[in-house]
PDB file of C-alpha atoms in Angstrom:
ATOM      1  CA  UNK A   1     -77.549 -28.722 -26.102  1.00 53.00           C
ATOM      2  CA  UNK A   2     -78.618 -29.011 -29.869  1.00 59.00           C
ATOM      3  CA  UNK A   3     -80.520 -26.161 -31.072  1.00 62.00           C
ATOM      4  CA  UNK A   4     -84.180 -27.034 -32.434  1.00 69.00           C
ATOM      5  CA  UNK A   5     -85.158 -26.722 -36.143  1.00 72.00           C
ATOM      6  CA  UNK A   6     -87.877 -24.008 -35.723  1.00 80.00           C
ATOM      7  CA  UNK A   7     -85.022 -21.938 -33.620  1.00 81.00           C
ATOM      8  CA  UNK A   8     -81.990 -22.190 -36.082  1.00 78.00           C
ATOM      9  CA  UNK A   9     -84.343 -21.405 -39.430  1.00 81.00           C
ATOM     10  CA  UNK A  10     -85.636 -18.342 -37.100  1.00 82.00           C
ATOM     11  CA  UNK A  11     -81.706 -17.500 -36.676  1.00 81.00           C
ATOM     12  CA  UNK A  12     -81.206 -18.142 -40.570  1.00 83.00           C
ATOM     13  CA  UNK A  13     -83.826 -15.669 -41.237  1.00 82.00           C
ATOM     14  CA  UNK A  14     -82.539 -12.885 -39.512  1.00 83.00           C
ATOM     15  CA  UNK A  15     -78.964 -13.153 -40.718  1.00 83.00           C
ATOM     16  CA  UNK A  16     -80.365 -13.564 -44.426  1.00 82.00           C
ATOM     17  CA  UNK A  17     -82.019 -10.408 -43.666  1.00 82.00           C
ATOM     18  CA  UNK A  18     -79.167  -8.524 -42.400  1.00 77.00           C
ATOM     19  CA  UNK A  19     -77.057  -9.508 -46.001  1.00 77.00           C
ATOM     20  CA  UNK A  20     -80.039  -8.319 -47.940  1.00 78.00           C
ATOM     21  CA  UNK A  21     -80.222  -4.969 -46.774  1.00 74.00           C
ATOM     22  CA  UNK A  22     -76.900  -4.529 -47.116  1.00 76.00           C
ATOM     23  CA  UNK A  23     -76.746  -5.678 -50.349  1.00 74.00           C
ATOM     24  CA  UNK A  24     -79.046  -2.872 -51.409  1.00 73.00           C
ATOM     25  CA  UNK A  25     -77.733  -0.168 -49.469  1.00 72.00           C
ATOM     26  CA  UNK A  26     -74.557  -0.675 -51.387  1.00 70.00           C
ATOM     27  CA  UNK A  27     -76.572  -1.211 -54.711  1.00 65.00           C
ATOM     28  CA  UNK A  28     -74.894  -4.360 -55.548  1.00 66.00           C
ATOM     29  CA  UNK A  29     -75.760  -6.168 -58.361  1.00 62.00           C
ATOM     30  CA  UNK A  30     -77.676 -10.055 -58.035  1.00 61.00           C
ATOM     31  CA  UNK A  31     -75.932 -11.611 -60.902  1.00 57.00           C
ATOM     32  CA  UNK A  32     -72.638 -10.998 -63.140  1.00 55.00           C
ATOM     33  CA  UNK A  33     -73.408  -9.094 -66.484  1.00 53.00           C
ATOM     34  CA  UNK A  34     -72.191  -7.338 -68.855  1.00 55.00           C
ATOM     35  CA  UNK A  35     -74.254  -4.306 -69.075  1.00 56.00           C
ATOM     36  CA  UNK A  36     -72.381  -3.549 -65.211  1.00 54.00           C
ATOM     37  CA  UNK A  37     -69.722  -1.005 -65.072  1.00 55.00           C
ATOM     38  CA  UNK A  38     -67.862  -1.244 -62.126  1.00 53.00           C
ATOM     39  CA  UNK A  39     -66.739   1.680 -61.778  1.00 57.00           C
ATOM     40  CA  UNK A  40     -69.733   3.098 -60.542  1.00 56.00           C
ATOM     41  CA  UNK A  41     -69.242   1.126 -57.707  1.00 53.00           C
ATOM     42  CA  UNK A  42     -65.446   2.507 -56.945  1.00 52.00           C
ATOM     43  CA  UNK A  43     -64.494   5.911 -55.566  1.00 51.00           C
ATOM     44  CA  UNK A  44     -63.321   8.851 -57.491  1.00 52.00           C
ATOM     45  CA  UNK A  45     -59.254   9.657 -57.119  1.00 50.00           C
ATOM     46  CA  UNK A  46     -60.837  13.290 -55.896  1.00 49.00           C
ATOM     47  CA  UNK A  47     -62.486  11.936 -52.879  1.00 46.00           C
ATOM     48  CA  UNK A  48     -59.790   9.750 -51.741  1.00 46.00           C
ATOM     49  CA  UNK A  49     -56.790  10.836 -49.168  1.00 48.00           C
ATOM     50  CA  UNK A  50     -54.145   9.759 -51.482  1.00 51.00           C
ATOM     51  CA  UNK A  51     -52.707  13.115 -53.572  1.00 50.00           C
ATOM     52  CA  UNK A  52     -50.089  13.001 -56.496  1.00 53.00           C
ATOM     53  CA  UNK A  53     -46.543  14.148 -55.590  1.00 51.00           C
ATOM     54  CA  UNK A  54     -45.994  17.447 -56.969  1.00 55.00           C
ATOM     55  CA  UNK A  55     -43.057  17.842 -59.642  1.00 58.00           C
ATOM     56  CA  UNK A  56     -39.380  19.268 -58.358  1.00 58.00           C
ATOM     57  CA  UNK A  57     -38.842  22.504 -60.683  1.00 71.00           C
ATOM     58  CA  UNK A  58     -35.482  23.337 -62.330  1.00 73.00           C
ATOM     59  CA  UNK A  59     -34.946  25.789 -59.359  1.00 74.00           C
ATOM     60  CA  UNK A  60     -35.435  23.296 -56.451  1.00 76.00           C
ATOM     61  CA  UNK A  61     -33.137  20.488 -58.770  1.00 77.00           C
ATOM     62  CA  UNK A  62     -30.317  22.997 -59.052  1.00 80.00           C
ATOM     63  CA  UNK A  63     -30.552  24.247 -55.124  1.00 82.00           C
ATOM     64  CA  UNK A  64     -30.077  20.865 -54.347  1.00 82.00           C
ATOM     65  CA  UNK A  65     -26.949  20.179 -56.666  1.00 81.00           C
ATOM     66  CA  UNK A  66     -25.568  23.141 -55.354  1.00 84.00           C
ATOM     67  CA  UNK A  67     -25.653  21.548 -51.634  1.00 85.00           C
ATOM     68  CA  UNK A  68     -24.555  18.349 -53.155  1.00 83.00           C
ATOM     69  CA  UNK A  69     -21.636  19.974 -54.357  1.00 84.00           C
ATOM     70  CA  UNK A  70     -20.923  21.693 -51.299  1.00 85.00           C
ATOM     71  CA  UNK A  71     -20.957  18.550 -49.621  1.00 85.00           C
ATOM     72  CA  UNK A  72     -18.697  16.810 -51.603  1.00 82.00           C
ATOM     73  CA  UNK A  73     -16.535  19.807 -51.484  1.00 81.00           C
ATOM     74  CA  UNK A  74     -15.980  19.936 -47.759  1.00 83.00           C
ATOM     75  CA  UNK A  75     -15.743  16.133 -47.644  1.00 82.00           C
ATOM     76  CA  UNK A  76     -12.550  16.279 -50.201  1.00 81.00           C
ATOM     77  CA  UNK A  77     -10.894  19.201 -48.106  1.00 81.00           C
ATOM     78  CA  UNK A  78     -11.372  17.527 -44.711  1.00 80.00           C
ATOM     79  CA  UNK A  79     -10.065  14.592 -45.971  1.00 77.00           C
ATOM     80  CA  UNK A  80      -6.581  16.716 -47.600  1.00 73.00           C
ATOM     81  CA  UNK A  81      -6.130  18.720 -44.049  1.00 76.00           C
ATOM     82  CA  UNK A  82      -6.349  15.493 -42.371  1.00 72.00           C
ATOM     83  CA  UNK A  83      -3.596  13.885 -44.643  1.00 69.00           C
ATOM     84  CA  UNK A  84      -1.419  16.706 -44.327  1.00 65.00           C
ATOM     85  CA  UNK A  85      -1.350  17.132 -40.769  1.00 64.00           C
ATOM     86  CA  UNK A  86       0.076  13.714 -40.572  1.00 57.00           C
ATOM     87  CA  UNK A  87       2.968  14.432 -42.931  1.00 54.00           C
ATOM     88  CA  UNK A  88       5.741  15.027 -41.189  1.00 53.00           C
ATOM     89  CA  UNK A  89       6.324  19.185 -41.766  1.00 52.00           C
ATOM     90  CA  UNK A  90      10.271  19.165 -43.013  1.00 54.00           C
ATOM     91  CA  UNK A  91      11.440  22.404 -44.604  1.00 56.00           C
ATOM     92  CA  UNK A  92      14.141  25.046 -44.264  1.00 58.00           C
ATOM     93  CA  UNK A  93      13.475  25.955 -40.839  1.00 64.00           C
ATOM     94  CA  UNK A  94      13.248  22.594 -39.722  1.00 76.00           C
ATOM     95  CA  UNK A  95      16.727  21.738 -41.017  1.00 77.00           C
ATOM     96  CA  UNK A  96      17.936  24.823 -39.850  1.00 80.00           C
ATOM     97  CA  UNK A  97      16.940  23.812 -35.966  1.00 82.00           C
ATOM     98  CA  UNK A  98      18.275  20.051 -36.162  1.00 83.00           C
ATOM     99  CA  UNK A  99      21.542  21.967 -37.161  1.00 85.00           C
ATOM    100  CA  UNK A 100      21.752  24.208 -34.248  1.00 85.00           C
ATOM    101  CA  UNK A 101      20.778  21.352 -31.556  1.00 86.00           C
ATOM    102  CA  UNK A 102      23.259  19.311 -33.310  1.00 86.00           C
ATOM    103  CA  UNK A 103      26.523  22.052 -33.230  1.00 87.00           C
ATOM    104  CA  UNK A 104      25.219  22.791 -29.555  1.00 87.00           C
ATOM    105  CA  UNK A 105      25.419  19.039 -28.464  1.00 88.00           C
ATOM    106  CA  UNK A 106      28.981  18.829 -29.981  1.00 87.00           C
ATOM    107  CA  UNK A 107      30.435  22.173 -28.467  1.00 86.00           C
ATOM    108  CA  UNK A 108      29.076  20.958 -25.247  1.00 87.00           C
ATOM    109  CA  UNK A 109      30.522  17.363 -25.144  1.00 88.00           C
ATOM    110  CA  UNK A 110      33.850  19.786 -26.552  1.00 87.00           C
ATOM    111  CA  UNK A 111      33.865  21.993 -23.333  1.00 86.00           C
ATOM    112  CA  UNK A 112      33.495  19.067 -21.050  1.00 87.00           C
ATOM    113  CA  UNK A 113      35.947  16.866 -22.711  1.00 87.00           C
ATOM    114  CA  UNK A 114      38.644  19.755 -22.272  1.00 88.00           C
ATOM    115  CA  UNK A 115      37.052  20.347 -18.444  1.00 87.00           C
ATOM    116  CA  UNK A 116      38.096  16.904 -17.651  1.00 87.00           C
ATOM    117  CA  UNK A 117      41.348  17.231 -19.076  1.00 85.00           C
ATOM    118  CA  UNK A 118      42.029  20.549 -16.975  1.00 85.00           C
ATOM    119  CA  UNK A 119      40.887  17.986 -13.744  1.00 85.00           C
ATOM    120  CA  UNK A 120      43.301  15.343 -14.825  1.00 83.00           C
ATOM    121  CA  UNK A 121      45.985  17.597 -15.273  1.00 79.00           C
ATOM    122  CA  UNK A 122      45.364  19.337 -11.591  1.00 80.00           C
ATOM    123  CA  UNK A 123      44.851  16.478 -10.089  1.00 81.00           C
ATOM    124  CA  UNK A 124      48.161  15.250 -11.396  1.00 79.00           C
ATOM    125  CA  UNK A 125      50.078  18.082 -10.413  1.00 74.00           C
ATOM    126  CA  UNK A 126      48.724  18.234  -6.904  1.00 73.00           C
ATOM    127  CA  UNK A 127      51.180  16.309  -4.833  1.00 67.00           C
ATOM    128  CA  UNK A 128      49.381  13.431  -2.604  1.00 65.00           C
ATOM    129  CA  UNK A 129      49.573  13.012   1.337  1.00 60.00           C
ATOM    130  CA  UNK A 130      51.828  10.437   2.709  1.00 61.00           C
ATOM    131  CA  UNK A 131      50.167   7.745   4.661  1.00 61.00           C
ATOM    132  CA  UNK A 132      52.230   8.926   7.882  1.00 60.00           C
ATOM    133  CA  UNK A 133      50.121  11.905   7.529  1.00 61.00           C
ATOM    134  CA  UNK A 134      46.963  10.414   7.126  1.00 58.00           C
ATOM    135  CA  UNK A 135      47.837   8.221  10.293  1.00 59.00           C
ATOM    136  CA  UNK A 136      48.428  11.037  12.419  1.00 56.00           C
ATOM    137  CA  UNK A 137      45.284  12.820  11.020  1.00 57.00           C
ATOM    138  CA  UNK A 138      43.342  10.159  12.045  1.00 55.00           C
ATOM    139  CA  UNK A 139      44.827   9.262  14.941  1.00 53.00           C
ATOM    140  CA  UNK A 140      44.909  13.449  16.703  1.00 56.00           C
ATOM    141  CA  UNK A 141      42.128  12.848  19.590  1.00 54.00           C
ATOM    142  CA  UNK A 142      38.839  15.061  19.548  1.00 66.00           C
ATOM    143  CA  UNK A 143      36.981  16.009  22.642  1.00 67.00           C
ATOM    144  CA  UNK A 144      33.334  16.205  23.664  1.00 63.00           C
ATOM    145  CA  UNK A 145      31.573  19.086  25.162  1.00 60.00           C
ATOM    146  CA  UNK A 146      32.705  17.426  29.082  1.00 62.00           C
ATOM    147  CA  UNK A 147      36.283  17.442  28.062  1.00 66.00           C
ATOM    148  CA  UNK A 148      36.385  13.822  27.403  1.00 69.00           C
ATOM    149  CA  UNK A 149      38.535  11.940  24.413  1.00 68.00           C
ATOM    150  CA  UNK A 150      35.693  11.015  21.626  1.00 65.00           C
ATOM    151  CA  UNK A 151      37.097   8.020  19.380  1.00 63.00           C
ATOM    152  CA  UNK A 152      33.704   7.720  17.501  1.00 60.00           C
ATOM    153  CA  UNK A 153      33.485   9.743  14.165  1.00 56.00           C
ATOM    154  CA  UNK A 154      29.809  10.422  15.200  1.00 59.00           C
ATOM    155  CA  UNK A 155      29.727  14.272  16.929  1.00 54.00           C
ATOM    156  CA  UNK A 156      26.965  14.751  18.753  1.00 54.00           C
ATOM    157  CA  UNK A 157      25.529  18.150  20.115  1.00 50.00           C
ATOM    158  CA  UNK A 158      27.586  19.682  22.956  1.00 49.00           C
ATOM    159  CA  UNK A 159      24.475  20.712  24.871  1.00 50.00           C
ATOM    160  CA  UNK A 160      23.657  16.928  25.036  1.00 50.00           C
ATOM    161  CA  UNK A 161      25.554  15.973  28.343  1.00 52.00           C
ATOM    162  CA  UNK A 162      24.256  13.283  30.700  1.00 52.00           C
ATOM    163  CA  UNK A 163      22.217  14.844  33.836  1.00 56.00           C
ATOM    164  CA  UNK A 164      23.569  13.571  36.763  1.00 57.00           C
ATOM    165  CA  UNK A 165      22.137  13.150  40.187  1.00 55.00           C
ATOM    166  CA  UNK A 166      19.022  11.941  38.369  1.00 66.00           C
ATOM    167  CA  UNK A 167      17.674   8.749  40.780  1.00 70.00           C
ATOM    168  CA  UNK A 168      16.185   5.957  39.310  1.00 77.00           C
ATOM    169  CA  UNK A 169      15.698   3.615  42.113  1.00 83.00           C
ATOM    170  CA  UNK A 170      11.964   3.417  42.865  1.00 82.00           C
ATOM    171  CA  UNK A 171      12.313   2.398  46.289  1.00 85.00           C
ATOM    172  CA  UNK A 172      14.890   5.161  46.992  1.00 86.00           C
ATOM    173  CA  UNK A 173      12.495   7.524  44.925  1.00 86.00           C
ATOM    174  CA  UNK A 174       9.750   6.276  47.059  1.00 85.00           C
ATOM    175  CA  UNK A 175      11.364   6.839  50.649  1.00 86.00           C
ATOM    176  CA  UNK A 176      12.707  10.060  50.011  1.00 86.00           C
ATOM    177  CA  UNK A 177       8.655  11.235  48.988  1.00 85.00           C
ATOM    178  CA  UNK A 178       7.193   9.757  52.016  1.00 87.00           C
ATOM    179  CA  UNK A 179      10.094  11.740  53.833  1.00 87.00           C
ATOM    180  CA  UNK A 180       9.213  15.027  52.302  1.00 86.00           C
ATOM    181  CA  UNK A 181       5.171  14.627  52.946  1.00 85.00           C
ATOM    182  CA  UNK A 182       6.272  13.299  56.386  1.00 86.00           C
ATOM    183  CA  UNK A 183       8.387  16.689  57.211  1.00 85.00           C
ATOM    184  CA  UNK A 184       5.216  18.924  55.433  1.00 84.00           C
ATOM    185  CA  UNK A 185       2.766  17.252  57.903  1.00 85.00           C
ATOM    186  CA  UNK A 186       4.949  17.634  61.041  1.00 85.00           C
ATOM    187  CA  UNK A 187       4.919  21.643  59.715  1.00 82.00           C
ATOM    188  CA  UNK A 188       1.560  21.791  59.311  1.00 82.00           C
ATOM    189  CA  UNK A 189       0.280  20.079  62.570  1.00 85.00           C
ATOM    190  CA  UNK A 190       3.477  21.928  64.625  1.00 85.00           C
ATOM    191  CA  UNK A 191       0.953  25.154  63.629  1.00 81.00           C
ATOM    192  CA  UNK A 192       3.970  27.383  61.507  1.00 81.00           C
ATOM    193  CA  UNK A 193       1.865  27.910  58.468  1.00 82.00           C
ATOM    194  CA  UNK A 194       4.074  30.664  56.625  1.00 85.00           C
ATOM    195  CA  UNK A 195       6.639  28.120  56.677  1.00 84.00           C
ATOM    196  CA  UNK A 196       4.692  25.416  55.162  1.00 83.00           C
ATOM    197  CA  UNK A 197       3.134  27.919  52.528  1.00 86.00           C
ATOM    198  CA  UNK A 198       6.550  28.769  51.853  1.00 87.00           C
ATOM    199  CA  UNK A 199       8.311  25.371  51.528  1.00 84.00           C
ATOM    200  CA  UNK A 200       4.935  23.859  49.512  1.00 84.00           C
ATOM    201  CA  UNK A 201       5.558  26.850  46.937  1.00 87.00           C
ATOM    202  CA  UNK A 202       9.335  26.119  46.715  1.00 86.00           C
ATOM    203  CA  UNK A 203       8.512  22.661  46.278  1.00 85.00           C
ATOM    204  CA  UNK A 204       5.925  23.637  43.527  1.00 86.00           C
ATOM    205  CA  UNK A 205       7.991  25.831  41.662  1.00 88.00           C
ATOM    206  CA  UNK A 206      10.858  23.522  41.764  1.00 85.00           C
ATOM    207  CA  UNK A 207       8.575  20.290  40.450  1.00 83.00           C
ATOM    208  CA  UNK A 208       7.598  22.982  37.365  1.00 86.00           C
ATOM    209  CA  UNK A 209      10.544  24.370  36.337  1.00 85.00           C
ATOM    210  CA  UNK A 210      11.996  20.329  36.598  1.00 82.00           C
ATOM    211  CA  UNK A 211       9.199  20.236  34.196  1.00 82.00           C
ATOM    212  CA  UNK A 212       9.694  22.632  31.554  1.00 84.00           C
ATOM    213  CA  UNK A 213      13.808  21.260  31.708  1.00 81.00           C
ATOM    214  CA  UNK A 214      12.632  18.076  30.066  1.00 81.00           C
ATOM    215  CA  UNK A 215      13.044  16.454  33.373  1.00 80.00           C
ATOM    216  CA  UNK A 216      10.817  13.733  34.641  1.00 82.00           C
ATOM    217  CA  UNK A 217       8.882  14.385  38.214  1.00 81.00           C
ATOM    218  CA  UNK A 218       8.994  10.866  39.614  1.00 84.00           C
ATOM    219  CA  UNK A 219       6.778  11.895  43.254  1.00 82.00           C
ATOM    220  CA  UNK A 220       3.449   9.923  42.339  1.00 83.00           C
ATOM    221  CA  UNK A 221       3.720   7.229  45.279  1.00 83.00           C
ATOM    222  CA  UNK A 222       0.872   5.314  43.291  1.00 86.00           C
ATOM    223  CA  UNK A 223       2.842   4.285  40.707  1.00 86.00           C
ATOM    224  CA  UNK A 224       6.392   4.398  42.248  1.00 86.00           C
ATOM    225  CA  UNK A 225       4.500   1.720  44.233  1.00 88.00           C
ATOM    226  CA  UNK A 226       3.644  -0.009  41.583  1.00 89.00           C
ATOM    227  CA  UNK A 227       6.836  -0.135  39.560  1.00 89.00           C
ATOM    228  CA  UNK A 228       8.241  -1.871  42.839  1.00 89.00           C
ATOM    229  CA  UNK A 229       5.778  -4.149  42.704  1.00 91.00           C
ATOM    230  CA  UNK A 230       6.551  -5.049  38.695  1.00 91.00           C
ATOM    231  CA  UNK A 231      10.241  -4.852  39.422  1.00 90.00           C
ATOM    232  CA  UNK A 232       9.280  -7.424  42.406  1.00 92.00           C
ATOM    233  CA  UNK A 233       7.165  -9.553  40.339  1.00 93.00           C
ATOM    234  CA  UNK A 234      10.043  -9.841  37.661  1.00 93.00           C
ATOM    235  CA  UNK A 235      12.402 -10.644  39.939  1.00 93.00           C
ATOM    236  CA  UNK A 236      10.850 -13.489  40.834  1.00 94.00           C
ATOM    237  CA  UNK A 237       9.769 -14.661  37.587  1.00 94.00           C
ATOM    238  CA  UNK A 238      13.301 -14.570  36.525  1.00 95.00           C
ATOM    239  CA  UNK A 239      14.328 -16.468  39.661  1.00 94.00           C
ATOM    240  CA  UNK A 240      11.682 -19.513  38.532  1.00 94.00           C
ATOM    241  CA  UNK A 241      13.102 -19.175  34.895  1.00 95.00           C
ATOM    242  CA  UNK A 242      16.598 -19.190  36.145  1.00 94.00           C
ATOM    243  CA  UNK A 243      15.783 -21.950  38.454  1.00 94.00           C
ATOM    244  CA  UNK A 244      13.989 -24.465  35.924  1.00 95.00           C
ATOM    245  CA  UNK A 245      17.172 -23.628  33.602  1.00 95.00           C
ATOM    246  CA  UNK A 246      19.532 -24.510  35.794  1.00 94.00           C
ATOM    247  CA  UNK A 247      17.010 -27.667  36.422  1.00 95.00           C
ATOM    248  CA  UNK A 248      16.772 -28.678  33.157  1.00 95.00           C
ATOM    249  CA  UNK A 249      21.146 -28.063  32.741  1.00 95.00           C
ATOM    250  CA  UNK A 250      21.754 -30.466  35.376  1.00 95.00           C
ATOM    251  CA  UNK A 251      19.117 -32.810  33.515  1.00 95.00           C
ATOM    252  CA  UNK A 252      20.595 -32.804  30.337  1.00 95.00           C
ATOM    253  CA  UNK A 253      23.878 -32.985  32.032  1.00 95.00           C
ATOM    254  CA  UNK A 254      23.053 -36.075  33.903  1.00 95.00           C
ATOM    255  CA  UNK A 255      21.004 -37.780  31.120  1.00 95.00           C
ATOM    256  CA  UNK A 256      24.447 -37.238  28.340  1.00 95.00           C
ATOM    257  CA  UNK A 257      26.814 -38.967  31.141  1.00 95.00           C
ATOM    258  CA  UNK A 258      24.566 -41.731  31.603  1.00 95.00           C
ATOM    259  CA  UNK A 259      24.507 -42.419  27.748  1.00 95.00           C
ATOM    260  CA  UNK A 260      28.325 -41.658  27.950  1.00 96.00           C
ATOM    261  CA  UNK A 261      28.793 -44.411  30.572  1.00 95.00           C
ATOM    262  CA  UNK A 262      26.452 -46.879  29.404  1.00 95.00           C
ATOM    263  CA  UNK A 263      27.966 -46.109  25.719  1.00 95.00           C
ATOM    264  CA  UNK A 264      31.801 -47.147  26.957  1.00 95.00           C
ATOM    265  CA  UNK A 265      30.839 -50.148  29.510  1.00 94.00           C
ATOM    266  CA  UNK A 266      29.432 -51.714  26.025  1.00 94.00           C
ATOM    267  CA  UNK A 267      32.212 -51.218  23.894  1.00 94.00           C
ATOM    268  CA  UNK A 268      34.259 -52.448  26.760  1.00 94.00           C
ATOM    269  CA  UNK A 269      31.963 -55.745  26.820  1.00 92.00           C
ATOM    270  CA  UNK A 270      31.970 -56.376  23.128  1.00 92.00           C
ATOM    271  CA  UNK A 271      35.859 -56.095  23.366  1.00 92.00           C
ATOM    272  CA  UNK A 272      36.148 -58.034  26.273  1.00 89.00           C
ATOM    273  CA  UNK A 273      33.659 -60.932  24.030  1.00 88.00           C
ATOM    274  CA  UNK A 274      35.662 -60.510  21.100  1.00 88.00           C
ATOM    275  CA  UNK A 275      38.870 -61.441  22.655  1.00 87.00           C
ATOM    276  CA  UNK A 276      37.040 -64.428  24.805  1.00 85.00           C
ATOM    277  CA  UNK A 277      36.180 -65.708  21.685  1.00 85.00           C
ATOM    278  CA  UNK A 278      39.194 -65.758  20.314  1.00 85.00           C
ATOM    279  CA  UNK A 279      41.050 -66.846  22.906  1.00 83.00           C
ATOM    280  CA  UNK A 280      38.318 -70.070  22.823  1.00 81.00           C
ATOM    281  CA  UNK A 281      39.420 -70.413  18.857  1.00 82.00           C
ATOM    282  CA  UNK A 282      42.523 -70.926  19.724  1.00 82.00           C
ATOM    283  CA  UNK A 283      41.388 -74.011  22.439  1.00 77.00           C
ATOM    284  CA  UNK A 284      41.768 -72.240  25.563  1.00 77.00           C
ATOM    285  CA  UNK A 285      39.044 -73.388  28.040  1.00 72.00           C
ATOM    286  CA  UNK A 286      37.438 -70.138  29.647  1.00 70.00           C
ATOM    287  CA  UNK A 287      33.939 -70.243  31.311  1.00 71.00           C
ATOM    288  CA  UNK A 288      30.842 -68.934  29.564  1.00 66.00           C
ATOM    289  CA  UNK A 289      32.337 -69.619  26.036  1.00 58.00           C
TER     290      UNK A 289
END
């Protein structure tokens, strides 16, 4: 909205007035003239912040040459060490080790040269075994712990002898527990309970002692009843294997002589052609050609 002329020369007024009375708060001047110094108008150096930077004296110049110098000083000897520590260090006693690891090394490889010689020369002298000997070394038998010929080189330990009387047989293993808890029920139920204590507690002390032998306890009728059942199952998986081998033999067996018959009736045929033909060549009359 445009301002009205009464309303902006009101504004004009007021901001005329505001430049005047600053004007002569600050005593400026009107007009330029020469009668003016202006530096009435400026501040004096003593009321302003900025000071003059006071003069270094002979004592503070030479404290700080001395430092210089010490500076320098340190710089130049650093710089020396440094160089010399990378110098290789070679001087009397240096030489004097090389020398000595040198003469060692050679009156070593001296010793062991003449060593060697000393083997040769026993070696030589020592007279050497026939091979008739050597045969009959290797042939002399050696025995194992159960008196038995051993012709392995391998010795094994002579407290390692086969067990025997161990049964493996699960369905042997089996019947012979369902014996024994068959005999300890016909105890118990006959009434002689010091003989059932007493055969229980051999029985006991017989399956621990098994035990701490390394021996294995095979009386759990769970799982003797279960490896008959495996062994059964296996059986008759190998039964169906062995049966769709001997299934797939007689196959393969049947399908090669069928290519082996059918293979020489043809070249019997084509022979049998090839002399019809010929036979035609030569003008004999034969049916079919």
């Amino acid at each position: 909205m445009p301002l009205k002329k009464d309303e902006l020369m009101q504004r004009l007024r007021v901001v005329n007035d505001k430049y005047m009375y600053l004007l002569e708060a600050f005593q400026i001047p009107s007009k330029n003239s020469d009668d003016i110094v202006y530096s009435d108008f400026l501040l004096d150096d003593e009321e302003s912040g900025t000071r003059p930077f006071p003069k270094a004296t002979e004592e503070d110049a030479e404290a700080q040459r001395e430092a210089r110098l010490e500076v320098m000083q340190n710089k130049i000897s650093s710089k020396y060490l440094h160089r010399k520590r990378k110098q290789p260090t070679e001087g009397k006693a240096t030489r004097k080790q090389l020398l000595k690891k040198k003469n060692v090394a050679k009156s070593l490889r001296k010793v062991q040269k003449i060593e060697q010689r000393v083997q040769k020369f026993k070696e030589e002298k020592e007279p050497k075994p026939d091979a008739q000997q050597l045969a009959k070394k290797s042939a002399d038998p050696t025995f194992n712990a159960m008196g038995k010929i051993v012709f392995s080189k391998i010795q094994f330990d002579e407290n390692d002898v086969p067990r025997k009387g161990t049964e493996t047989d699960a369905k042997k293993l089996l019947r012979k527990v369902l014996n024994e808890k068959k005999e300890m029920n016909e105890l118990k139920l006959s009434g002689e309970t010091e003989k059932y204590a007493e055969v229980k507690n051999k029985k006991a002390w017989e399956r621990a002692t098994a035990k701490t032998m390394g021996h294995k306890v095979k009386d759990d009728l769970g799982l003797l009843s279960k490896r008959i059942h495996k062994r059964k199952k296996q059986i008759a998986k190998s039964k169906q294997e062995w049966a769709q081998r001997k299934e797939k033999i007689e196959h393969t067996k049947n399908a090669k002589q069928k290519k082996r018959t059918e293979n020489i009736k043809e070249r019997v045929d084509k022979k049998k052609n090839k002399k019809m033909q010929k036979l035609a060549k030569k003008g004999r009359i034969i049916p079919g050609f």
